[in-house]
Short mmCIF file of C-alpha atoms in Angstrom, two decimals:
data_model
loop_
_atom_site.label_atom_id
_atom_site.label_comp_id
_atom_site.label_asym_id
_atom_site.label_seq_id
_atom_site.Cartn_x
_atom_site.Cartn_y
_atom_site.Cartn_z
CA MET A 1 89.15 -48.22 -64.85
CA PRO A 2 92.87 -48.01 -63.56
CA SER A 3 93.52 -48.98 -59.89
CA SER A 4 96.75 -49.12 -57.98
CA ARG A 5 95.01 -51.69 -55.97
CA SER A 6 96.87 -55.51 -56.53
CA ARG A 7 95.04 -58.37 -57.97
CA SER A 8 95.55 -60.15 -54.66
CA SER A 9 93.33 -57.40 -52.73
CA ARG A 10 90.56 -58.38 -55.12
CA ALA A 11 90.74 -62.08 -54.86
CA ARG A 12 87.15 -64.09 -54.49
CA PRO A 13 85.41 -66.90 -55.06
CA GLN A 14 85.79 -68.06 -58.94
CA ALA A 15 82.07 -68.67 -59.46
CA VAL A 16 81.55 -65.26 -58.24
CA ASP A 17 84.58 -63.91 -60.55
CA GLY A 18 82.98 -65.33 -63.36
CA GLU A 19 79.59 -63.81 -62.86
CA ALA A 20 81.07 -60.30 -62.72
CA ARG A 21 82.87 -60.74 -65.63
CA ARG A 22 80.36 -61.89 -67.77
CA LEU A 23 77.89 -58.71 -66.46
CA ALA A 24 81.30 -56.52 -67.41
CA ARG A 25 81.15 -58.01 -70.79
CA VAL A 26 77.61 -57.63 -71.18
CA ILE A 27 77.93 -53.87 -69.91
CA HIS A 28 80.94 -53.32 -72.17
CA LEU A 29 79.00 -54.67 -75.70
CA ALA A 30 75.85 -52.52 -74.81
CA PHE A 31 77.91 -49.30 -74.53
CA PHE A 32 79.84 -49.49 -77.36
CA LEU A 33 76.43 -50.46 -79.55
CA LEU A 34 74.76 -47.45 -77.97
CA LEU A 35 77.78 -45.28 -79.37
CA THR A 36 77.87 -46.42 -82.69
CA SER A 37 74.36 -46.29 -83.10
CA ALA A 38 74.35 -42.48 -81.76
CA LEU A 39 77.28 -41.92 -83.98
CA VAL A 40 75.51 -42.80 -87.47
CA ARG A 41 72.11 -41.52 -86.60
CA TYR A 42 74.30 -38.57 -85.99
CA VAL A 43 76.09 -38.70 -89.33
CA LEU A 44 72.85 -39.64 -91.03
CA ARG A 45 71.06 -36.54 -89.98
CA HIS A 46 73.43 -33.85 -89.58
CA GLY A 47 76.11 -34.67 -91.80
CA GLY A 48 76.46 -31.43 -93.32
CA GLN A 49 77.06 -29.14 -90.21
CA PRO A 50 79.97 -27.69 -88.91
CA GLN A 51 80.60 -29.50 -85.49
CA VAL A 52 80.51 -32.83 -86.97
CA PRO A 53 84.41 -32.87 -86.91
CA ALA A 54 83.86 -31.96 -83.28
CA VAL A 55 81.44 -34.50 -82.49
CA LEU A 56 83.30 -37.21 -84.12
CA THR A 57 86.19 -36.41 -82.03
CA LEU A 58 84.59 -36.64 -78.85
CA ALA A 59 82.82 -39.69 -79.95
CA GLY A 60 86.43 -41.04 -80.48
CA VAL A 61 87.97 -40.14 -77.51
CA LEU A 62 85.17 -41.13 -75.32
CA ALA A 63 85.54 -45.05 -76.97
CA VAL A 64 89.32 -44.50 -76.45
CA LEU A 65 88.81 -43.30 -72.60
CA TYR A 66 86.46 -46.44 -72.22
CA VAL A 67 88.92 -49.05 -73.86
CA VAL A 68 91.90 -47.56 -72.08
CA GLY A 69 89.75 -47.91 -68.74
CA ARG A 70 89.31 -51.37 -69.54
CA ARG A 71 92.64 -52.44 -70.52
CA THR A 72 94.60 -50.81 -67.11
CA ALA A 73 92.01 -51.82 -64.73
CA ALA A 74 92.54 -54.98 -62.30
CA PRO A 75 89.58 -57.51 -62.50
CA PRO A 76 86.60 -55.83 -60.99
CA PRO A 77 86.07 -57.18 -57.26
CA ALA A 78 83.38 -59.91 -56.73
CA THR A 79 81.37 -57.50 -54.75
CA GLY A 80 80.99 -54.16 -55.74
CA PRO A 81 81.54 -50.72 -54.14
CA LEU A 82 78.36 -51.52 -51.51
CA ASP A 83 78.64 -54.25 -49.03
CA LEU A 84 75.30 -55.12 -46.85
CA ARG A 85 75.49 -51.71 -45.33
CA GLY A 86 75.47 -49.65 -48.41
CA SER A 87 79.71 -48.98 -47.64
CA PRO A 88 82.51 -49.59 -50.23
CA THR A 89 84.42 -52.78 -49.63
CA ASP A 90 87.67 -54.18 -51.13
CA PRO A 91 87.92 -57.62 -49.79
CA THR A 92 91.56 -59.02 -49.19
CA ALA A 93 92.29 -62.67 -49.85
CA SER A 94 92.30 -65.90 -47.50
CA PRO A 95 94.89 -68.60 -48.38
CA ALA A 96 92.27 -70.18 -49.68
CA GLY A 97 91.39 -67.55 -51.92
CA ILE A 98 88.10 -66.45 -49.90
CA PRO A 99 87.92 -63.02 -48.73
CA ASP A 100 88.24 -62.88 -45.05
CA THR A 101 87.23 -59.75 -44.14
CA PRO A 102 86.03 -56.48 -45.81
CA ALA A 103 88.41 -53.85 -45.89
CA VAL A 104 87.76 -50.46 -44.40
CA PRO A 105 85.64 -48.18 -46.93
CA GLY A 106 87.46 -45.57 -48.33
CA ARG A 107 87.94 -43.31 -51.31
CA PRO A 108 88.81 -44.74 -54.70
CA PRO A 109 92.44 -44.38 -56.17
CA LEU A 110 93.20 -40.74 -57.62
CA THR A 111 93.96 -42.40 -61.19
CA GLU A 112 90.27 -44.08 -61.15
CA LEU A 113 88.88 -40.59 -59.96
CA VAL A 114 90.89 -38.89 -62.85
CA TRP A 115 89.75 -41.22 -65.34
CA LEU A 116 86.04 -41.18 -64.39
CA GLY A 117 86.39 -37.50 -64.48
CA ALA A 118 87.38 -37.55 -67.69
CA LEU A 119 85.21 -39.64 -69.27
CA VAL A 120 81.96 -37.93 -67.88
CA ALA A 121 83.08 -34.72 -68.81
CA VAL A 122 83.69 -36.35 -72.15
CA TRP A 123 80.62 -37.61 -72.27
CA ALA A 124 78.35 -34.28 -70.99
CA VAL A 125 80.16 -32.28 -73.56
CA LEU A 126 79.22 -34.78 -76.69
CA VAL A 127 75.62 -34.77 -75.17
CA ALA A 128 75.50 -31.09 -75.27
CA LEU A 129 76.59 -30.97 -79.17
CA ALA A 130 74.63 -34.22 -80.17
CA PRO A 131 71.83 -35.20 -77.94
CA SER A 132 71.88 -38.56 -79.92
CA PHE A 133 74.29 -39.85 -77.30
CA ALA A 134 72.58 -39.65 -74.01
CA TRP A 135 71.61 -42.97 -73.88
CA CYS A 136 75.26 -43.86 -73.30
CA ALA A 137 74.99 -43.05 -70.22
CA VAL A 138 72.78 -46.37 -69.46
CA PRO A 139 76.08 -48.52 -69.44
CA LEU A 140 78.13 -45.72 -67.81
CA PHE A 141 75.88 -46.05 -64.37
CA TYR A 142 77.53 -49.46 -64.32
CA THR A 143 81.14 -47.58 -64.44
CA ALA A 144 79.75 -45.28 -61.42
CA LEU A 145 78.47 -47.65 -59.50
CA ARG A 146 81.09 -49.95 -59.54
CA THR A 147 84.01 -47.25 -58.98
CA LEU A 148 82.75 -45.16 -56.52
CA PRO A 149 81.06 -45.10 -52.65
CA ALA A 150 77.54 -45.59 -52.72
CA ARG A 151 76.34 -41.54 -51.96
CA PRO A 152 78.84 -40.16 -54.98
CA ALA A 153 77.74 -42.99 -57.15
CA TYR A 154 73.93 -42.24 -56.60
CA THR A 155 75.01 -38.66 -57.18
CA LEU A 156 76.84 -39.50 -60.55
CA VAL A 157 73.90 -41.61 -61.76
CA ALA A 158 71.36 -38.34 -60.73
CA PHE A 159 73.50 -36.29 -62.79
CA PHE A 160 73.70 -38.66 -66.11
CA THR A 161 69.93 -38.90 -65.82
CA VAL A 162 69.20 -35.01 -65.60
CA PHE A 163 71.62 -34.77 -68.74
CA VAL A 164 69.61 -37.46 -70.63
CA VAL A 165 66.12 -35.76 -69.95
CA VAL A 166 67.54 -32.45 -71.22
CA ALA A 167 68.61 -34.18 -74.35
CA GLN A 168 65.56 -36.09 -74.81
CA LEU A 169 63.69 -32.79 -74.64
CA ARG A 170 65.93 -30.86 -76.85
CA LEU A 171 65.28 -34.09 -79.46
CA ALA A 172 61.52 -33.89 -79.15
CA ASP A 173 61.50 -29.70 -79.43
CA ARG A 174 58.30 -30.14 -76.93
CA VAL A 175 57.42 -31.16 -73.54
CA ASP A 176 57.26 -35.06 -73.70
CA ILE A 177 55.96 -36.63 -70.53
CA ASP A 178 57.93 -40.25 -71.68
CA ALA A 179 61.21 -37.88 -72.10
CA VAL A 180 60.77 -36.74 -68.37
CA VAL A 181 59.73 -39.82 -66.82
CA GLY A 182 61.35 -42.77 -69.07
CA PRO A 183 65.45 -41.73 -67.96
CA PRO A 184 64.58 -41.35 -64.29
CA ALA A 185 62.67 -44.73 -64.58
CA VAL A 186 65.63 -46.67 -66.29
CA ALA A 187 68.13 -45.20 -63.99
CA LEU A 188 66.19 -46.23 -60.62
CA LEU A 189 65.64 -49.67 -62.53
CA ALA A 190 69.39 -49.95 -63.62
CA THR A 191 70.58 -48.49 -60.32
CA ALA A 192 68.31 -51.31 -58.04
CA VAL A 193 69.05 -54.22 -60.42
CA PHE A 194 72.80 -53.51 -60.00
CA THR A 195 72.53 -52.76 -56.11
CA HIS A 196 70.39 -56.35 -55.74
CA MET A 197 73.10 -58.34 -57.69
CA ASP A 198 75.73 -56.55 -56.00
CA ARG A 199 74.57 -57.37 -52.18
CA GLN A 200 74.02 -60.49 -53.46
CA ALA A 201 77.58 -61.35 -54.25
CA THR A 202 78.47 -59.59 -51.28
CA ARG A 203 75.95 -62.34 -49.26
CA GLN A 204 77.32 -65.21 -51.41
CA ALA A 205 80.91 -64.39 -50.71
CA VAL A 206 80.33 -63.98 -47.06
CA LEU A 207 78.40 -67.35 -46.87
CA ILE A 208 81.19 -68.93 -48.82
CA ARG A 209 84.03 -67.51 -46.26
CA ASP A 210 82.10 -68.83 -43.42
CA LEU A 211 81.54 -72.23 -44.89
CA VAL A 212 85.23 -72.36 -45.63
CA ARG A 213 86.16 -71.36 -42.06
CA THR A 214 84.01 -73.56 -40.71
CA ARG A 215 85.38 -76.88 -42.72
CA ARG A 216 88.44 -75.46 -41.37
CA GLU A 217 87.30 -75.25 -37.54
CA LEU A 218 85.65 -79.10 -38.30
CA ALA A 219 88.74 -80.50 -39.62
CA ALA A 220 90.57 -78.77 -36.49
CA THR A 221 88.18 -80.46 -33.90
CA GLU A 222 88.17 -83.68 -35.86
CA ARG A 223 92.32 -83.85 -35.43
CA ARG A 224 91.91 -83.02 -31.94
CA GLU A 225 89.04 -85.89 -31.11
CA GLY A 226 91.42 -88.33 -32.95
CA THR A 227 94.24 -87.15 -31.05
CA LEU A 228 92.74 -87.70 -28.19
CA ALA A 229 91.03 -91.39 -29.16
CA GLU A 230 95.06 -92.36 -30.12
CA ARG A 231 96.13 -91.51 -26.88
CA GLN A 232 93.27 -93.56 -25.23
CA ARG A 233 94.39 -96.07 -27.39
CA LEU A 234 98.13 -95.97 -26.89
CA ALA A 235 97.40 -95.78 -22.93
CA MET A 236 95.23 -99.08 -23.12
CA GLU A 237 97.97 -100.64 -25.46
CA ILE A 238 100.56 -100.01 -22.95
CA HIS A 239 98.75 -101.37 -20.14
CA ASP A 240 97.94 -104.49 -21.68
CA THR A 241 101.52 -105.19 -22.87
CA LEU A 242 104.29 -103.61 -20.96
CA ALA A 243 102.52 -102.69 -17.89
CA GLN A 244 101.02 -106.13 -17.08
CA SER A 245 104.25 -107.85 -17.99
CA LEU A 246 106.43 -105.26 -15.82
CA SER A 247 103.61 -106.41 -13.00
CA SER A 248 103.78 -110.22 -13.66
CA GLN A 249 108.02 -109.57 -13.62
CA ARG A 250 107.70 -107.77 -10.50
CA MET A 251 105.52 -110.60 -8.72
CA LEU A 252 107.53 -113.31 -10.22
CA LEU A 253 110.73 -111.97 -9.07
CA GLN A 254 109.05 -110.84 -5.43
CA ALA A 255 107.95 -114.82 -5.32
CA ALA A 256 111.79 -116.11 -6.35
CA ASP A 257 113.10 -114.00 -3.68
CA ARG A 258 110.78 -115.08 -0.99
CA VAL A 259 112.09 -118.79 -1.68
CA TRP A 260 115.59 -118.05 -2.96
CA SER A 261 117.20 -119.50 0.54
CA THR A 262 114.49 -122.51 1.01
CA ASP A 263 113.75 -123.38 -2.36
CA PRO A 264 116.30 -122.60 -5.00
CA ASP A 265 114.71 -124.65 -7.67
CA GLN A 266 111.42 -122.80 -7.47
CA ALA A 267 113.09 -119.58 -7.36
CA GLN A 268 114.96 -120.12 -10.63
CA ALA A 269 111.74 -121.67 -12.21
CA HIS A 270 110.33 -118.04 -11.10
CA VAL A 271 113.31 -116.22 -12.59
CA ARG A 272 113.07 -118.00 -15.67
CA THR A 273 109.38 -117.28 -16.12
CA ALA A 274 110.05 -113.68 -15.33
CA ALA A 275 112.84 -113.53 -18.37
CA SER A 276 110.14 -115.49 -20.45
CA ILE A 277 107.72 -112.89 -20.10
CA ALA A 278 110.56 -110.11 -20.30
CA GLU A 279 111.48 -111.43 -23.77
CA SER A 280 107.78 -111.18 -24.82
CA SER A 281 107.79 -108.12 -23.47
CA LEU A 282 110.56 -107.13 -25.83
CA ASN A 283 109.13 -108.15 -28.55
CA ASP A 284 105.81 -106.43 -27.65
CA ALA A 285 107.64 -103.38 -27.48
CA ARG A 286 109.39 -103.72 -30.76
CA ARG A 287 106.07 -104.18 -32.55
CA PHE A 288 104.46 -101.77 -30.59
CA VAL A 289 106.64 -99.18 -32.23
CA HIS A 290 105.92 -100.58 -35.43
CA ASP A 291 102.11 -101.35 -35.71
CA LEU A 292 100.75 -101.99 -32.32
CA ALA A 293 100.00 -105.30 -33.25
CA PRO A 294 100.08 -108.00 -30.30
CA THR A 295 102.87 -110.14 -30.47
CA ASP A 296 101.20 -113.44 -30.12
CA LEU A 297 99.04 -112.85 -32.96
CA ALA A 298 102.11 -112.57 -35.06
CA LYS A 299 103.35 -115.68 -33.76
CA SER A 300 100.28 -117.45 -34.13
CA SER A 301 98.10 -118.90 -36.80
CA GLY A 302 94.93 -117.14 -35.14
CA LEU A 303 93.21 -116.01 -32.10
CA GLU A 304 92.78 -119.24 -30.93
CA GLU A 305 96.45 -120.34 -30.95
CA ALA A 306 97.37 -116.74 -29.48
CA LEU A 307 94.72 -117.24 -26.47
CA GLN A 308 96.22 -120.35 -25.81
CA ARG A 309 99.73 -119.09 -25.68
CA LEU A 310 98.41 -116.54 -23.09
CA ALA A 311 96.64 -119.25 -21.05
CA SER A 312 100.19 -121.32 -21.17
CA ARG A 313 102.28 -118.35 -20.31
CA GLU A 314 99.73 -117.10 -17.23
CA SER A 315 99.60 -120.63 -15.87
CA THR A 316 101.96 -120.93 -12.90
CA ALA A 317 102.30 -123.27 -9.83
CA GLU A 318 99.66 -121.07 -7.52
CA ARG A 319 97.28 -120.89 -10.77
CA ALA A 320 95.94 -123.20 -13.42
CA VAL A 321 94.87 -121.02 -16.42
CA THR A 322 93.08 -123.05 -19.88
CA CYS A 323 91.75 -122.23 -22.81
CA VAL A 324 88.76 -123.82 -24.51
CA ILE A 325 87.43 -123.03 -28.05
CA ASP A 326 83.75 -123.40 -28.29
CA GLY A 327 82.81 -123.77 -32.07
CA ALA A 328 84.14 -122.88 -35.20
CA PRO A 329 84.75 -119.52 -37.14
CA GLY A 330 82.38 -118.85 -40.03
CA PRO A 331 83.75 -118.91 -43.63
CA VAL A 332 85.02 -115.45 -43.07
CA ASP A 333 88.15 -114.62 -40.74
CA LEU A 334 87.65 -112.71 -37.96
CA PRO A 335 88.84 -109.12 -38.27
CA ASP A 336 92.52 -108.25 -37.52
CA ARG A 337 91.05 -105.60 -35.38
CA VAL A 338 88.38 -108.07 -33.76
CA GLN A 339 91.36 -110.63 -33.07
CA SER A 340 93.51 -108.04 -31.45
CA ALA A 341 91.14 -106.42 -29.21
CA LEU A 342 89.98 -109.81 -28.16
CA LEU A 343 93.27 -110.97 -27.24
CA ARG A 344 93.80 -107.72 -25.45
CA ILE A 345 90.95 -108.43 -23.49
CA ALA A 346 91.89 -111.33 -22.50
CA GLN A 347 94.85 -110.02 -21.43
CA GLY A 348 93.63 -107.52 -19.46
CA ALA A 349 90.86 -109.79 -17.41
CA LEU A 350 93.86 -112.23 -16.33
CA ALA A 351 95.82 -109.22 -15.45
CA ASN A 352 93.13 -108.38 -12.77
CA VAL A 353 92.90 -112.22 -11.83
CA ARG A 354 96.75 -112.09 -11.29
CA GLU A 355 96.97 -109.17 -9.15
CA HIS A 356 93.52 -108.74 -7.56
CA SER A 357 91.88 -111.99 -6.95
CA GLY A 358 93.90 -114.53 -5.22
CA ALA A 359 92.22 -117.34 -7.57
CA THR A 360 94.04 -121.02 -8.07
CA ARG A 361 91.85 -121.15 -11.44
CA ALA A 362 91.34 -119.32 -14.58
CA ALA A 363 89.48 -120.04 -17.86
CA LEU A 364 89.10 -118.58 -21.19
CA THR A 365 86.25 -119.73 -23.68
CA LEU A 366 85.86 -118.46 -26.93
CA THR A 367 82.86 -119.18 -28.36
CA TYR A 368 81.66 -118.90 -32.02
CA LEU A 369 77.62 -118.15 -32.06
CA GLY A 370 77.22 -117.58 -35.74
CA ASP A 371 76.45 -113.87 -35.75
CA GLN A 372 78.75 -112.81 -33.01
CA VAL A 373 82.04 -114.04 -30.92
CA ARG A 374 82.01 -114.20 -27.57
CA LEU A 375 85.08 -114.45 -24.82
CA ASP A 376 84.53 -115.43 -21.26
CA VAL A 377 87.19 -115.33 -18.76
CA ALA A 378 85.80 -117.12 -15.28
CA ASP A 379 88.04 -117.19 -12.27
CA ASN A 380 87.39 -118.84 -8.70
CA GLY A 381 88.89 -115.92 -6.87
CA ARG A 382 87.54 -113.68 -4.35
CA GLY A 383 85.08 -112.25 -6.63
CA LEU A 384 84.25 -108.28 -6.58
CA ASP A 385 80.82 -106.12 -6.95
CA PRO A 386 80.39 -105.22 -10.62
CA LEU A 387 78.32 -101.89 -9.58
CA THR A 388 81.68 -100.86 -7.87
CA LEU A 389 83.47 -100.96 -11.36
CA PRO A 390 84.99 -97.73 -12.63
CA GLU A 391 83.59 -96.64 -15.81
CA ARG A 392 87.11 -94.63 -16.66
CA ALA A 393 90.38 -95.00 -15.83
CA SER A 394 91.84 -93.38 -12.92
CA GLY A 395 95.11 -92.88 -11.47
CA VAL A 396 98.52 -95.08 -12.72
CA ARG A 397 96.44 -98.70 -12.24
CA GLY A 398 93.38 -97.92 -13.32
CA HIS A 399 93.03 -99.13 -16.94
CA GLY A 400 92.03 -102.40 -16.56
CA MET A 401 88.35 -103.14 -16.66
CA PRO A 402 87.82 -99.11 -18.49
CA ALA A 403 90.35 -100.27 -21.20
CA ILE A 404 88.39 -103.81 -21.51
CA ARG A 405 84.69 -101.72 -21.43
CA ALA A 406 86.19 -99.23 -24.29
CA ARG A 407 87.46 -102.14 -26.64
CA VAL A 408 84.37 -104.00 -26.68
CA GLY A 409 82.38 -100.56 -26.98
CA GLN A 410 84.88 -99.70 -30.35
CA LEU A 411 83.79 -103.03 -31.56
CA GLY A 412 80.41 -102.64 -31.32
CA GLY A 413 79.66 -105.54 -28.74
CA THR A 414 78.53 -105.72 -24.99
CA LEU A 415 80.40 -106.53 -21.48
CA THR A 416 78.80 -108.34 -18.84
CA VAL A 417 80.50 -108.87 -15.71
CA GLU A 418 78.83 -112.00 -13.45
CA SER A 419 80.21 -112.04 -9.51
CA ALA A 420 79.62 -111.54 -5.99
CA PRO A 421 81.95 -111.07 -3.15
CA GLY A 422 83.96 -114.53 -2.13
CA ASP A 423 82.19 -116.61 -5.64
CA GLY A 424 84.40 -115.64 -8.23
CA ALA A 425 83.94 -113.85 -11.35
CA VAL A 426 83.21 -114.40 -15.00
CA ILE A 427 83.94 -111.57 -17.46
CA SER A 428 81.96 -111.85 -20.84
CA ALA A 429 82.62 -109.85 -23.95
CA ALA A 430 80.65 -110.29 -27.14
CA VAL A 431 81.37 -109.09 -30.23
CA PRO A 432 78.93 -109.07 -33.51
CA LEU A 433 80.13 -110.73 -36.70
CA PRO A 434 79.89 -109.18 -39.98
CA THR A 435 77.41 -110.50 -42.06
CA THR A 436 79.13 -112.62 -45.04
CA LEU A 437 75.91 -113.67 -47.15
CA SER A 438 73.14 -111.13 -48.22
CA ALA A 439 69.64 -111.95 -48.18
CA ALA A 440 69.69 -113.17 -52.18
CA GLU A 441 72.69 -115.19 -51.41
CA ALA A 442 71.21 -116.74 -48.39
CA PRO A 443 70.35 -120.54 -49.51
CA ALA A 444 66.66 -121.27 -49.49
CA SER A 445 65.31 -122.77 -46.66
#
């Protein structure tokens, strides 16, 4: 069945393509079996008649036409000439090999029409000379339904059926009810089965196309969500590192400026502290570019030492910051992400103490409780109303508590704020620890 359409215009899902090819092979085999059977029957019964050479020639031409059509045709489409509305389709391939949209229904290429017309004409003349070849029409139903749009295909099937009925009546030499009813029943059954299979294949192709489109949309949505989450994480990292250190340097430099003339030693101490913070910030920025890991953790043997470094750095003449470690970690070290998050939480909480509380004392307490680890940050400042704390970041300086709350939530933990105006504040972050022993490995009591 020749075609001027390219193979790419007939791309379809591989599974559907395999089903179509297997069905085509069965149809081709049936055609040549029926043709050979009719030819043998005719030669055995009418070997001495003068029209035998013509019948043999027409049978050979019919076989050659059928083979030539198979050899020169592009692979059959996954869906036949009928879509779900009974219209011809010609799927176009998407990048994933799935038809995206059915082609606009149209007439088959002229070469296919010429080939099919020649095949039908040779078969009709052959049946007129030898009615035994009538049943070769059954495989040709498939060819007509595959090649033509719906209405012309059904018309051609009806033409085949009429010829078969007439041929069977000629062979019977009398009116036989089986010869009249049998061929239309076979034609109706074959057409119904083919149409049903064709529409099922179309539905399957549509479902596969929709599934691929849905997977693409889901992947795009996940990428967008990942981008937003990464932006939020970067915002919190910048707030907890560079923004806090710059705020500390500004406050120290302002304090140095105020006592520059009256207390040069104190001013120089402030400047040296600001320089130390600037150096730490520079290291943070460099590591931030590489892997976003806190510098204090990279320089320390663990979270405990990193918290002690942080408390020492935050201690000034106006405010004393202490660090207490209660208990010891279990047999498995804290995951890196937990250590990093707890250190960032401590940095954010102390930044709030430094900028907003007016406290003279603050304390970091890290407590190991077996199934969880808890970080408490307490101060004796002016306190706050927990109900007024923002749930989300707002403005340029609104990342403090929302960032702490987000970090605790990402670890599956809980955040508690205990405070009252004029009575200091305690921020407590409790993070669950992974279970290290299964029930089978747990020691017997």
